[in-house]
Short mmCIF file of C-alpha atoms in Angstrom, two decimals:
data_model
loop_
_atom_site.label_atom_id
_atom_site.label_comp_id
_atom_site.label_asym_id
_atom_site.label_seq_id
_atom_site.Cartn_x
_atom_site.Cartn_y
_atom_site.Cartn_z
CA MET A 1 185.73 74.16 198.66
CA ASN A 2 187.50 74.87 195.66
CA GLY A 3 185.44 74.40 192.68
CA LEU A 4 184.98 75.84 189.39
CA SER A 5 181.34 76.40 188.75
CA TYR A 6 179.64 77.13 185.25
CA PHE A 7 176.47 77.46 183.70
CA SER A 8 175.30 78.82 180.45
CA PRO A 9 174.10 82.88 180.33
CA ASN A 10 170.83 81.85 179.26
CA TYR A 11 170.04 79.77 182.25
CA PRO A 12 166.96 80.68 183.49
CA VAL A 13 167.86 81.74 187.08
CA HIS A 14 164.08 82.85 187.77
CA ILE A 15 162.78 79.47 187.43
CA THR A 16 163.01 77.03 190.28
CA PRO A 17 162.81 73.23 189.03
CA LEU A 18 161.01 70.93 190.76
CA VAL A 19 163.89 67.96 190.48
CA SER A 20 167.88 68.37 190.32
CA VAL A 21 169.52 65.43 188.97
CA VAL A 22 172.94 65.45 190.26
CA LEU A 23 175.23 63.53 187.94
CA ILE A 24 178.28 62.31 189.78
CA ALA A 25 181.04 62.15 186.80
CA ARG A 26 184.50 60.74 186.73
CA ARG A 27 185.05 59.62 183.17
CA VAL A 28 184.27 61.68 180.00
CA TYR A 29 182.75 58.73 177.99
CA ASP A 30 180.60 57.44 180.89
CA CYS A 31 179.27 61.06 181.45
CA GLU A 32 178.49 61.83 177.75
CA LYS A 33 176.36 58.74 177.67
CA CYS A 34 174.87 59.26 180.76
CA LEU A 35 173.93 62.99 179.76
CA ASP A 36 172.21 61.70 176.24
CA THR A 37 169.99 59.80 178.50
CA LEU A 38 169.32 62.23 181.17
CA MET A 39 168.47 64.95 178.10
CA LYS A 40 165.92 62.47 176.68
CA GLN A 41 163.91 62.56 179.81
CA SER A 42 160.53 64.03 179.39
CA THR A 43 158.51 65.55 182.19
CA THR A 44 155.82 67.75 183.00
CA PHE A 45 157.62 69.88 185.37
CA GLU A 46 160.79 71.84 185.50
CA THR A 47 164.27 69.85 185.75
CA GLU A 48 167.74 70.58 185.74
CA VAL A 49 171.02 68.58 185.57
CA ILE A 50 174.25 69.60 187.86
CA VAL A 51 177.05 67.80 186.71
CA VAL A 52 179.26 67.25 189.16
CA ASP A 53 182.80 66.53 188.32
CA ARG A 54 185.09 64.30 190.19
CA SER A 55 187.75 63.90 187.76
CA SER A 56 191.44 65.68 187.55
CA THR A 57 191.09 66.55 183.98
CA ASP A 58 189.29 69.32 181.94
CA GLU A 59 187.40 66.76 179.54
CA ILE A 60 184.00 66.74 181.50
CA GLU A 61 184.34 70.60 181.62
CA ARG A 62 184.53 70.79 177.94
CA LEU A 63 181.80 68.14 177.57
CA CYS A 64 179.28 70.44 179.57
CA ARG A 65 180.22 73.48 177.79
CA ARG A 66 179.51 71.82 174.29
CA TYR A 67 175.92 70.63 176.00
CA THR A 68 175.13 73.84 177.39
CA SER A 69 175.06 74.89 173.69
CA PHE A 70 172.34 72.77 172.88
CA TYR A 71 170.46 72.61 176.61
CA PRO A 72 171.34 76.22 178.17
CA HIS A 73 168.23 75.94 180.30
CA ARG A 74 168.74 72.35 181.95
CA LEU A 75 172.54 71.70 182.52
CA ARG A 76 175.14 73.40 185.33
CA TYR A 77 178.56 72.12 185.87
CA ARG A 78 180.35 71.91 189.11
CA ARG A 79 183.95 70.71 189.52
CA ASN A 80 184.31 69.19 192.64
CA PRO A 81 187.18 66.46 192.89
CA GLU A 82 186.90 65.98 196.54
CA ARG A 83 185.17 62.52 197.71
CA TYR A 84 181.87 64.39 198.81
CA ILE A 85 179.06 66.16 197.58
CA ALA A 86 178.18 69.51 199.32
CA PHE A 87 174.85 70.45 198.26
CA GLY A 88 174.78 73.24 200.71
CA SER A 89 178.35 74.89 199.49
CA PRO A 90 178.80 77.95 197.56
CA GLY A 91 178.47 76.98 194.08
CA ALA A 92 176.50 74.08 194.66
CA GLU A 93 173.31 75.92 194.40
CA VAL A 94 170.84 73.27 194.33
CA ARG A 95 167.61 75.11 193.94
CA SER A 96 164.89 72.39 193.76
CA ARG A 97 162.55 70.65 195.76
CA TYR A 98 163.92 67.28 195.05
CA VAL A 99 167.29 65.91 194.51
CA ILE A 100 168.02 62.70 192.74
CA VAL A 101 171.78 61.41 192.37
CA CYS A 102 173.07 59.76 189.74
CA ARG A 103 175.97 57.89 188.68
CA ASP A 104 178.09 58.72 185.23
CA TYR A 105 177.63 54.99 184.47
CA GLU A 106 174.06 54.96 184.65
CA ARG A 107 171.49 55.07 181.33
CA TRP A 108 168.30 56.32 181.91
CA ASN A 109 166.86 54.60 178.74
CA ASP A 110 163.25 55.08 179.74
CA SER A 111 162.35 58.37 178.90
CA GLY A 112 159.53 58.61 181.55
CA LYS A 113 161.69 57.40 184.37
CA LEU A 114 162.02 60.88 185.82
CA GLN A 115 158.68 61.58 185.16
CA ARG A 116 157.24 59.05 187.44
CA GLN A 117 160.18 59.28 189.96
CA GLY A 118 159.06 63.04 190.24
CA GLU A 119 155.37 62.03 190.70
CA TYR A 120 156.26 59.39 193.22
CA LEU A 121 158.51 61.82 195.32
CA ARG A 122 155.39 64.54 195.36
CA GLU A 123 152.94 62.02 196.83
CA PRO A 124 154.14 60.17 199.93
CA PRO A 125 154.58 63.30 202.45
CA SER A 126 156.53 60.79 204.58
CA CYS A 127 159.20 59.64 201.80
CA ALA A 128 162.56 60.89 203.00
CA LEU A 129 164.57 59.06 200.95
CA CYS A 130 163.55 57.32 197.88
CA PHE A 131 166.07 54.59 196.09
CA HIS A 132 166.31 51.34 194.06
CA THR A 133 169.26 48.77 194.01
CA SER A 134 170.12 47.55 190.08
CA GLY A 135 167.70 44.83 188.95
CA GLU A 136 164.92 45.89 191.58
CA GLU A 137 161.67 46.08 189.85
CA SER A 138 160.47 49.12 192.44
CA PHE A 139 161.48 51.80 194.79
CA LEU A 140 162.24 51.23 198.37
CA CYS A 141 160.91 54.60 200.25
CA ILE A 142 162.50 55.50 203.50
CA GLY A 143 160.81 57.84 206.13
CA ARG A 144 158.44 57.27 209.09
CA SER A 145 157.86 53.72 207.63
CA VAL A 146 159.66 51.58 204.96
CA GLU A 147 157.34 50.75 202.03
CA ARG A 148 157.78 49.31 198.49
CA CYS A 149 156.17 51.26 195.62
CA ASN A 150 155.61 48.59 193.14
CA ALA A 151 154.02 50.89 190.73
CA PHE A 152 157.55 52.30 189.66
CA PRO A 153 159.22 50.16 187.47
CA VAL A 154 162.89 50.82 186.67
#
């Protein structure tokens, strides 16, 4: 896969985050609004945001370079204009135990959302996939069984 991968020289490669938020970005305006809400997330565990740029311009890359000056330890950038996410490919470098995928039009306005989601992913050992649909008040967990967790408002 051809792609540019970038992260700050100050990025702490010795720290392994518990959760990586993979932000699929196509529009710079939406990406900036989404990044603003992601960077306001408060957690008791290490996190990182990996921006996967699917646009055809350099605007999102410039935005990410600017954000890494403010958040050098939490943000990485990956150019990937293809229509898939290759988590295991060179340059993707997802190092966390859990991955949460986010689209650039999403707004995580509740600063505790990532904390609750990380805690929930740690608890049920049978959980393979955790998601919610727009407007839902709970997560759906798919693993050995399907269960609804009402303790996690979105």
